Coordinates of C-alpha atoms and ligand atoms in Angstrom, one line a residue:
M1 CA 82.3 83.2 34.6
D2 CA 84.5 86.1 33.3
D3 CA 83.1 89.5 32.5
L4 CA 84.8 89.9 29.2
L5 CA 86.7 87.8 26.6
I6 CA 88.5 89.8 23.9
R7 CA 88.9 87.1 21.3
G8 CA 91.0 86.6 18.1
G9 CA 93.1 89.7 18.3
H10 CA 96.8 90.3 17.8
L11 CA 98.2 91.1 21.2
I12 CA 100.9 93.7 21.6
D13 CA 101.5 93.6 25.3
G14 CA 103.2 96.9 26.0
T15 CA 106.6 95.4 26.9
G16 CA 108.0 96.1 23.5
A17 CA 108.0 92.3 22.6
P18 CA 106.8 91.2 19.2
G19 CA 103.0 90.8 18.9
R20 CA 101.4 87.4 19.1
D21 CA 97.8 86.2 18.6
A22 CA 96.1 85.8 22.0
D23 CA 92.8 86.1 23.8
V24 CA 92.4 88.3 26.9
S25 CA 90.0 87.4 29.7
V26 CA 88.8 90.0 32.2
Q27 CA 87.1 89.6 35.5
A28 CA 86.4 92.1 38.3
G29 CA 88.5 94.8 36.7
R30 CA 91.6 92.6 36.2
V31 CA 93.1 90.6 33.4
V32 CA 92.7 87.0 34.5
A33 CA 94.1 85.2 31.5
V34 CA 96.1 85.8 28.4
E35 CA 96.0 82.6 26.3
R36 CA 96.7 81.6 22.7
R37 CA 93.1 80.3 22.3
S38 CA 90.8 80.7 25.3
T39 CA 87.9 78.3 26.3
R40 CA 87.0 80.4 29.3
P41 CA 83.3 81.3 29.4
A42 CA 82.5 85.0 29.6
H43 CA 79.3 87.2 29.9
R44 CA 80.5 89.1 26.8
E45 CA 82.8 88.4 23.9
I46 CA 84.4 91.1 21.9
D47 CA 85.5 90.0 18.4
A48 CA 89.0 91.5 17.9
R49 CA 89.9 89.6 14.7
G50 CA 92.0 91.7 12.4
Q51 CA 92.8 94.1 15.2
V52 CA 95.5 94.8 17.7
V53 CA 94.8 94.4 21.4
A54 CA 97.1 96.6 23.5
P55 CA 97.2 97.9 27.0
G56 CA 95.2 101.1 27.6
L57 CA 97.5 104.0 26.4
I58 CA 99.0 106.3 29.0
D59 CA 99.0 110.1 28.3
I60 CA 101.9 110.9 30.7
H61 CA 101.8 114.7 30.4
T62 CA 98.4 116.4 30.3
H63 CA 96.5 119.4 31.7
S64 CA 93.2 117.5 31.8
D65 CA 92.6 118.4 35.4
F66 CA 91.3 121.7 33.8
T67 CA 88.7 120.0 31.6
L68 CA 87.7 116.7 33.0
P69 CA 85.3 118.4 35.5
L70 CA 83.6 119.8 32.3
N71 CA 84.1 116.7 30.1
P72 CA 84.2 113.7 32.4
R73 CA 83.8 111.4 29.5
A74 CA 87.3 112.4 28.4
E75 CA 86.1 112.2 24.8
S76 CA 89.2 113.3 22.8
K77 CA 91.5 111.0 24.8
I78 CA 89.5 107.9 25.3
R79 CA 88.7 107.7 21.6
Q80 CA 92.4 107.4 21.0
G81 CA 92.6 104.5 23.4
V82 CA 94.0 106.6 26.3
T83 CA 93.0 105.1 29.7
L84 CA 95.2 107.1 32.0
E85 CA 95.9 110.8 32.1
V86 CA 98.7 112.3 34.2
A87 CA 97.5 115.8 35.1
G88 CA 98.6 118.8 37.2
N89 CA 101.6 119.5 35.1
C90 CA 104.0 122.4 34.3
G91 CA 103.6 123.8 37.8
F92 CA 99.8 124.4 37.4
S93 CA 97.2 122.9 39.7
A94 CA 93.8 124.0 40.8
A95 CA 94.6 123.1 44.4
P96 CA 95.4 123.9 47.0
A97 CA 93.6 127.2 47.0
L98 CA 93.9 128.8 50.4
P99 CA 91.2 131.1 51.9
G100 CA 91.2 134.4 50.0
R101 CA 93.5 133.1 47.2
A102 CA 91.1 131.3 44.8
G103 CA 90.5 134.4 42.8
V104 CA 94.1 135.1 42.2
L105 CA 94.6 131.4 41.2
R106 CA 91.6 131.6 38.8
E107 CA 93.0 134.8 37.2
Y108 CA 96.5 133.2 36.9
L109 CA 95.2 130.0 35.3
A110 CA 92.5 131.6 33.1
S111 CA 94.7 131.3 30.0
S112 CA 94.9 127.5 30.6
A113 CA 91.6 126.8 32.3
P114 CA 89.2 129.5 31.1
W115 CA 86.0 127.7 31.8
L116 CA 86.9 125.9 35.0
E117 CA 85.3 127.1 38.3
F118 CA 87.7 127.8 41.1
A119 CA 87.0 127.4 44.8
E120 CA 88.9 127.6 48.0
T121 CA 90.0 124.0 48.7
S122 CA 92.6 121.9 50.3
F123 CA 94.3 119.3 48.1
A124 CA 92.6 116.6 50.0
D125 CA 89.1 118.1 49.4
Y126 CA 90.1 118.6 45.7
V127 CA 91.0 114.9 45.3
A128 CA 87.9 113.8 47.2
G129 CA 85.7 116.0 45.1
F130 CA 87.3 115.2 41.7
P131 CA 84.5 114.0 39.4
R132 CA 84.1 110.4 38.2
T133 CA 85.6 110.2 34.8
A134 CA 86.0 107.7 31.9
V135 CA 89.8 107.6 32.3
N136 CA 92.0 107.0 35.2
V137 CA 93.7 110.1 36.5
I138 CA 96.9 110.9 38.3
L139 CA 97.0 114.3 39.9
Q140 CA 100.1 116.3 40.8
V141 CA 100.4 119.5 42.8
G142 CA 101.9 122.5 41.0
H143 CA 104.8 124.5 42.1
H144 CA 103.4 127.8 40.7
T145 CA 100.3 127.1 42.7
L146 CA 102.3 126.6 45.9
R147 CA 104.3 129.7 45.3
I148 CA 101.1 131.8 44.5
M149 CA 99.7 130.6 47.8
T150 CA 102.8 131.7 49.8
A151 CA 104.7 134.4 48.0
G152 CA 102.2 135.5 45.4
M153 CA 103.6 136.7 42.1
E154 CA 106.6 138.4 43.6
A155 CA 109.9 138.2 41.7
R156 CA 112.2 137.1 44.5
P157 CA 113.4 134.1 46.4
V158 CA 111.0 132.8 49.0
T159 CA 111.8 133.5 52.7
A160 CA 112.5 130.6 55.1
A161 CA 109.0 130.9 56.5
E162 CA 107.5 130.8 53.0
L163 CA 109.5 127.8 52.0
A164 CA 108.4 126.0 55.2
A165 CA 104.8 126.8 54.2
M166 CA 105.3 125.4 50.7
E167 CA 106.9 122.3 52.1
R168 CA 103.9 121.8 54.4
L169 CA 101.3 122.3 51.6
L170 CA 103.3 119.9 49.5
A171 CA 103.4 117.3 52.2
E172 CA 99.6 117.7 52.7
A173 CA 99.0 117.2 49.0
L174 CA 101.1 114.1 48.9
A175 CA 99.4 112.7 51.9
A176 CA 96.1 113.3 50.2
G177 CA 97.1 111.3 47.1
A178 CA 99.0 113.7 44.9
W179 CA 101.4 111.7 42.8
G180 CA 104.2 114.3 43.0
L181 CA 105.2 117.9 42.4
S182 CA 105.3 119.5 38.9
S183 CA 107.2 122.7 38.1
G184 CA 107.1 125.2 35.3
L185 CA 110.4 127.0 35.8
F186 CA 110.0 128.7 32.4
T187 CA 107.5 131.3 33.6
A188 CA 106.4 133.3 36.6
P189 CA 106.2 132.7 39.5
G190 CA 108.0 129.4 39.2
C191 CA 110.9 131.0 37.4
Y192 CA 111.8 132.9 40.6
A193 CA 112.7 129.7 42.3
D194 CA 116.4 128.8 42.6
A195 CA 117.9 125.3 42.7
A196 CA 117.9 125.3 46.5
E197 CA 114.1 125.9 46.6
I198 CA 113.4 123.0 44.2
H199 CA 115.9 120.7 46.0
A200 CA 114.2 121.5 49.4
L201 CA 110.8 120.5 47.9
A202 CA 112.3 117.4 46.3
R203 CA 113.5 116.3 49.7
V204 CA 109.8 116.4 50.8
L205 CA 109.0 114.2 47.7
R206 CA 111.8 111.9 48.7
R207 CA 110.4 111.4 52.2
H208 CA 107.0 110.5 50.6
G209 CA 108.3 108.3 47.8
A210 CA 106.9 110.8 45.3
A211 CA 108.1 112.1 42.0
Y212 CA 109.0 115.4 40.3
A213 CA 108.0 116.4 36.8
S214 CA 109.3 119.6 35.3
H215 CA 108.6 121.9 32.4
I216 CA 112.3 123.0 32.5
R217 CA 113.6 126.5 32.9
D218 CA 114.2 127.0 29.2
E219 CA 113.4 125.1 26.0
A220 CA 115.2 127.4 23.7
N221 CA 118.6 129.1 23.9
S222 CA 119.5 127.7 27.3
V223 CA 117.9 124.3 27.0
D224 CA 121.1 122.4 27.8
V225 CA 121.5 124.3 31.1
A226 CA 117.9 123.6 31.9
V227 CA 118.1 119.9 31.2
A228 CA 121.2 119.7 33.4
E229 CA 119.3 121.5 36.2
A230 CA 116.6 118.9 36.0
I231 CA 119.0 116.0 36.1
A232 CA 120.7 117.6 39.1
V233 CA 117.5 117.2 41.1
A234 CA 117.6 113.5 40.5
E235 CA 121.3 113.4 41.3
A236 CA 121.0 115.5 44.5
T237 CA 117.8 114.0 46.0
G238 CA 117.3 110.6 44.3
V239 CA 113.8 111.6 43.3
H240 CA 112.4 110.4 39.9
V241 CA 112.5 113.3 37.5
Q242 CA 110.2 113.5 34.4
I243 CA 111.3 116.1 31.9
A244 CA 108.2 117.3 30.2
H245 CA 107.7 117.7 26.4
L246 CA 111.4 117.6 25.5
K247 CA 112.1 120.0 22.6
L248 CA 114.3 122.6 21.1
S249 CA 112.5 125.8 20.4
G250 CA 113.8 128.7 18.3
V251 CA 115.5 128.6 14.9
D252 CA 119.0 129.1 16.5
N253 CA 118.6 125.8 18.4
W254 CA 117.3 123.5 15.7
G255 CA 119.3 120.4 15.1
G256 CA 120.2 119.7 18.7
A257 CA 117.9 116.7 19.3
A258 CA 120.7 114.1 19.2
R259 CA 122.8 116.1 21.7
L260 CA 119.9 116.4 24.2
L261 CA 119.0 112.8 23.9
D262 CA 122.7 111.8 24.5
T263 CA 122.8 113.9 27.6
L264 CA 119.7 112.2 29.0
A265 CA 120.8 108.7 27.9
A266 CA 124.1 109.3 29.7
A267 CA 122.3 110.3 32.9
R268 CA 120.1 107.1 32.7
R269 CA 123.2 105.0 32.1
R270 CA 124.7 106.5 35.3
G271 CA 121.6 105.0 37.1
L272 CA 119.8 108.3 37.6
P273 CA 116.0 108.0 37.7
V274 CA 115.3 110.4 34.8
D275 CA 112.7 110.1 32.1
C276 CA 111.3 112.4 29.5
D277 CA 108.2 112.7 27.3
A278 CA 107.4 114.4 24.0
Y279 CA 104.5 115.1 21.6
P280 CA 104.9 114.5 17.8
Y281 CA 104.3 118.1 16.6
D282 CA 106.5 121.0 15.6
T283 CA 104.0 123.5 17.1
A284 CA 103.6 124.3 20.8
T285 CA 100.8 126.0 22.7
N286 CA 101.0 128.4 25.6
P287 CA 99.5 131.5 27.1
L288 CA 100.5 134.4 24.8
R289 CA 101.8 136.4 27.7
N290 CA 104.5 133.7 28.4
L291 CA 106.3 134.5 25.2
L292 CA 107.2 137.9 26.5
P293 CA 110.2 138.7 28.8
R294 CA 109.4 137.5 32.3
F295 CA 109.4 140.9 34.0
V296 CA 106.0 141.7 32.4
M297 CA 104.2 139.4 34.9
E298 CA 105.8 140.7 38.1
G299 CA 103.2 141.4 40.7
G300 CA 100.4 139.5 38.9
I301 CA 97.9 139.9 36.0
P302 CA 96.5 143.3 36.8
A303 CA 100.0 144.8 37.1
M304 CA 100.9 143.1 33.8
L305 CA 97.9 144.6 32.0
E306 CA 98.7 148.1 33.3
R307 CA 102.4 147.7 32.3
L308 CA 101.6 146.5 28.7
G309 CA 99.8 149.7 28.0
R310 CA 102.9 151.8 28.5
R311 CA 105.0 152.8 25.5
E312 CA 108.4 152.6 27.4
V313 CA 107.5 149.0 28.5
R314 CA 106.8 148.1 24.9
E315 CA 110.2 149.6 23.8
R316 CA 111.9 147.5 26.4
L317 CA 110.1 144.4 25.2
R318 CA 111.0 145.1 21.6
A319 CA 114.7 145.5 22.5
E320 CA 114.8 142.4 24.7
I321 CA 113.0 140.2 22.1
A322 CA 115.3 141.5 19.3
R323 CA 118.3 140.5 21.4
E324 CA 117.2 137.2 23.1
G325 CA 114.2 136.0 21.1
L326 CA 110.9 135.0 22.8
T327 CA 111.0 133.7 26.4
N328 CA 111.2 129.9 26.3
F329 CA 110.6 129.9 22.5
G330 CA 113.7 131.6 21.2
R331 CA 113.9 133.4 17.8
I332 CA 111.0 132.9 15.4
P333 CA 111.1 133.8 11.7
S334 CA 108.1 136.1 12.1
W335 CA 104.9 136.6 14.0
D336 CA 103.2 134.7 11.2
V337 CA 104.1 131.5 13.1
V338 CA 102.1 132.6 16.2
R339 CA 98.3 132.2 15.9
V340 CA 95.4 132.7 18.4
A341 CA 94.1 129.3 19.7
V342 CA 91.6 130.3 22.3
S343 CA 90.7 133.8 23.3
P344 CA 87.9 134.0 25.9
H345 CA 87.1 137.7 25.2
L346 CA 87.9 137.9 21.5
P347 CA 86.7 134.4 20.3
Q348 CA 86.2 135.6 16.7
E349 CA 90.0 135.9 16.4
A350 CA 90.7 132.2 16.9
G351 CA 92.9 131.0 14.1
R352 CA 94.4 134.3 13.0
T353 CA 98.1 134.9 13.2
F354 CA 99.7 137.9 14.8
G355 CA 101.2 138.7 11.4
E356 CA 97.7 139.0 10.0
L357 CA 96.3 140.9 13.0
A358 CA 99.2 143.4 12.8
K359 CA 98.6 144.0 9.1
H360 CA 94.9 144.3 9.5
R361 CA 95.3 146.8 12.3
R362 CA 98.2 148.6 10.7
V363 CA 100.4 148.3 13.7
D364 CA 103.7 146.7 14.5
P365 CA 103.3 143.0 15.4
L366 CA 104.6 143.5 19.0
D367 CA 102.0 146.2 19.5
A368 CA 99.3 143.9 18.1
V369 CA 100.5 141.3 20.7
C370 CA 100.4 143.7 23.6
D371 CA 97.0 145.2 22.5
F372 CA 95.6 141.7 22.3
I373 CA 96.8 140.7 25.7
V374 CA 95.3 143.8 27.2
A375 CA 92.0 143.3 25.4
D376 CA 91.8 139.6 26.3
R377 CA 92.8 140.4 30.0
G378 CA 95.9 138.1 29.7
E379 CA 93.8 135.0 29.0
T380 CA 94.8 134.4 25.3
R381 CA 96.2 131.0 24.4
I382 CA 98.3 130.7 21.2
L383 CA 99.9 128.2 18.9
I384 CA 103.5 128.7 18.0
T385 CA 105.4 126.8 15.3
S386 CA 108.9 126.9 16.8
M387 CA 110.5 123.5 16.4
S388 CA 112.1 121.7 13.5
D389 CA 110.3 118.6 12.3
A390 CA 113.6 116.7 12.2
D391 CA 114.2 117.3 15.9
V392 CA 110.6 116.4 16.7
R393 CA 110.8 113.1 14.9
R394 CA 114.1 112.2 16.4
I395 CA 112.9 112.9 20.0
S396 CA 109.4 111.4 19.5
T397 CA 110.7 108.1 18.1
A398 CA 113.5 107.4 20.6
P399 CA 112.5 104.1 22.2
W400 CA 112.7 105.3 25.8
V401 CA 111.0 108.7 25.3
T402 CA 107.4 108.4 26.5
V403 CA 104.4 110.1 24.9
G404 CA 102.5 113.0 26.5
S405 CA 100.0 115.2 24.6
D406 CA 100.5 118.2 27.0
G407 CA 96.8 118.6 26.1
N408 CA 93.4 118.5 27.7
A409 CA 90.6 116.1 27.3
L410 CA 88.1 118.0 25.0
A411 CA 84.8 117.2 23.3
T412 CA 83.5 118.3 19.9
S413 CA 80.4 119.7 21.6
G414 CA 79.8 121.6 24.8
V415 CA 82.0 124.1 26.7
T416 CA 85.4 122.5 25.8
S417 CA 84.7 122.7 22.0
Q418 CA 85.5 126.4 21.8
G419 CA 88.3 128.1 19.9
K420 CA 91.0 126.4 17.8
P421 CA 93.1 124.5 20.3
H422 CA 96.2 122.4 19.4
P423 CA 95.1 119.3 17.4
R424 CA 97.4 117.2 19.7
Y425 CA 94.5 117.4 22.3
Y426 CA 92.7 115.0 20.0
G427 CA 95.4 113.2 18.2
T428 CA 98.8 112.8 19.8
H429 CA 98.6 109.0 20.4
A430 CA 96.7 108.3 17.2
R431 CA 99.3 110.3 15.2
M432 CA 102.1 108.2 16.7
L433 CA 100.2 105.0 15.6
G434 CA 98.9 106.3 12.3
S435 CA 101.3 108.8 10.8
Y436 CA 104.5 107.8 12.5
V437 CA 104.2 104.0 12.5
R438 CA 102.1 103.2 9.5
D439 CA 102.4 106.1 7.0
L440 CA 106.0 107.2 7.7
G441 CA 107.5 103.9 9.0
L442 CA 109.5 105.8 11.7
L443 CA 109.1 103.0 14.3
T444 CA 107.4 99.7 14.8
L445 CA 103.9 99.3 16.2
E446 CA 105.4 97.4 19.1
A447 CA 107.9 100.2 19.9
A448 CA 105.2 102.9 19.6
I449 CA 102.8 101.0 21.9
H450 CA 105.6 100.4 24.4
K451 CA 106.4 104.1 24.6
M452 CA 102.8 104.8 25.4
T453 CA 102.2 102.0 27.8
G454 CA 105.0 99.9 29.5
A455 CA 107.6 102.6 29.3
S456 CA 105.2 105.2 30.7
A457 CA 104.1 102.9 33.5
A458 CA 107.7 102.2 34.4
A459 CA 108.5 106.0 34.5
L460 CA 105.5 106.5 36.8
G461 CA 106.4 103.5 39.0
L462 CA 103.1 101.9 38.2
A463 CA 103.4 98.1 38.7
D464 CA 100.1 96.8 37.5
R465 CA 99.2 98.9 34.5
G466 CA 100.8 99.5 31.1
V467 CA 101.4 95.8 30.3
L468 CA 98.8 93.3 29.4
R469 CA 99.4 90.3 31.5
E470 CA 97.6 88.2 34.0
G471 CA 96.9 90.1 37.2
A472 CA 97.2 93.6 35.7
W473 CA 94.4 96.1 35.8
A474 CA 92.1 95.6 32.7
D475 CA 92.9 98.8 30.8
V476 CA 92.7 97.6 27.2
T477 CA 92.6 99.2 23.8
V478 CA 91.5 97.4 20.6
L479 CA 92.5 99.2 17.4
D480 CA 92.8 98.7 13.7
P481 CA 96.4 99.4 12.7
A482 CA 95.4 100.0 9.1
R483 CA 92.9 102.7 10.1
V484 CA 94.0 104.4 13.3
G485 CA 94.9 108.0 12.9
E486 CA 94.2 111.6 13.9
R487 CA 91.7 113.7 12.0
G488 CA 92.1 117.1 13.6
T489 CA 94.1 119.9 11.9
Y490 CA 95.2 123.4 13.1
D491 CA 92.3 124.9 11.2
D492 CA 89.8 122.2 12.2
P493 CA 91.1 120.7 15.5
H494 CA 87.8 119.5 17.0
R495 CA 87.7 116.1 15.3
Y496 CA 88.0 112.8 17.0
A497 CA 90.7 110.3 16.1
V498 CA 89.6 107.1 14.3
G499 CA 90.5 103.4 14.3
V500 CA 89.9 102.6 17.9
S501 CA 87.0 100.2 18.3
T502 CA 87.0 99.1 22.0
V503 CA 88.5 100.7 25.1
V504 CA 88.2 99.1 28.5
V505 CA 89.0 100.9 31.7
N506 CA 89.3 99.0 35.0
G507 CA 87.4 96.2 33.3
T508 CA 84.5 98.3 32.1
V509 CA 83.9 98.9 28.4
V510 CA 83.9 102.7 27.7
I511 CA 84.4 102.7 23.9
D512 CA 82.2 100.1 22.3
G513 CA 82.1 99.7 18.5
G514 CA 83.8 103.1 18.2
D515 CA 81.1 104.8 20.3
H516 CA 81.3 106.1 23.9
T517 CA 79.0 104.2 26.3
G518 CA 78.9 107.0 28.8
A519 CA 80.6 104.8 31.4
L520 CA 82.8 106.6 33.9
P521 CA 84.9 103.8 35.5
G522 CA 88.1 105.8 35.9
R523 CA 89.5 106.6 39.3
V524 CA 92.1 108.9 40.8
L525 CA 95.2 106.8 41.3
R526 CA 96.9 107.5 44.5
R527 CA 100.6 106.9 45.0
A528 CA 101.2 103.9 47.3
A529 CA 102.2 105.0 50.8
A530 CA 105.9 105.5 51.2
A531 CA 107.8 102.5 52.5
Ligands
ZN1 ZN1 104.6 122.5 30.0

């Protein structure tokens, strides 16, 4: 007898093909039958009449490695139907943390993982000790982390010995199950790496059959150069390249979405293994300090805090920002578009913009920013509205662009419910299905689901997830297309998406009648050993 029969639903299988009515049978974690009308007996039947049955959604770009240990139920994600999170992105990972270096890593990652405990660990021990979670997880090792372990926060190329150490740490992580390497070339210390360093590490990936994901060197004034740099990694090494959260930041760069997509489509037509992802919002989130010229972070966080107190440093910042705009974000109309999301030491300021804070304190906005960073010890996270909605829609609806929230699994109670984080942590996938498909009619339901399932699985090289067919892992989402949608807003982000009634992970029901069962059937997916 089967474990589950999902009966009477409209199946959208993740391939992009038109939906059809079909029943789905599940046994021992796998889909064992997909039939027009099933007569197979099952211990439990789920009535999916009037609803869409889809593969579990894949969130291909997340930082949930920072919150799943605190929120293993993965509430904000699983309630949207997400069954797989790809974590360890943008160069950030909590492992490896070599003896004596866990404190520096904690300090460095505090603006992204303020509540996570850090310990000395190899990547293998980190994977082995990763908690049981509701969702499946893919872990990547971060380039920033490898560099902090070898060259610290120094603004220089690595030595041959340091590069060899990074290559060894990377190989160890890959052997322990890391899916690949992520980089964040937009900020320190990853930004100090040249192409040769990245290509050397990519050759290690190549030997292990592993992949490369990059938050590219610039998403604003030099975005074209940065995209070309990422494509060149695929061209030079043959490694799969995932460009994270493709966007054009800064008012001077708006309107370039079609050009960027053309560049990537051309690379794909040449046969290069290049994919990208995007989230459907015009607002980004980042550590506040990353908006400033890169020199402020040289030498690490204590050096930065000391530097930001100095008048001549602030004058230099003011001049550079006036000339170039913000690092990675370009020119913004005013500091009114930058607001505090999470501030561990000044929690009462969450939601206020730097325009307001400056007025209130009767100081220049840049001084308000520097004062805030110092008072919050560099840990402040902000929201910045720096994209054009037309570009966002164009990129997010392209049929081959996958969907990544760039967000963490949060919950509306407990430690992860603090501050005013980006609503995309709760709503990215639901927004695609509700706002983009149903309300705005920007793409079909089949196309949207394909972008979040089959296309993502293909980009990851996952053979048996992302498509609902016989033999695949039973990751399944049942949703009401008339009701699915996000509920969070920038002012009130901690609200779960609605419209998803059932979510199955590896054959186990996690969301049942819209409620979380508490089940934690997810596992860390390990890259298959290289051929
Ligand atoms: Zn990123």
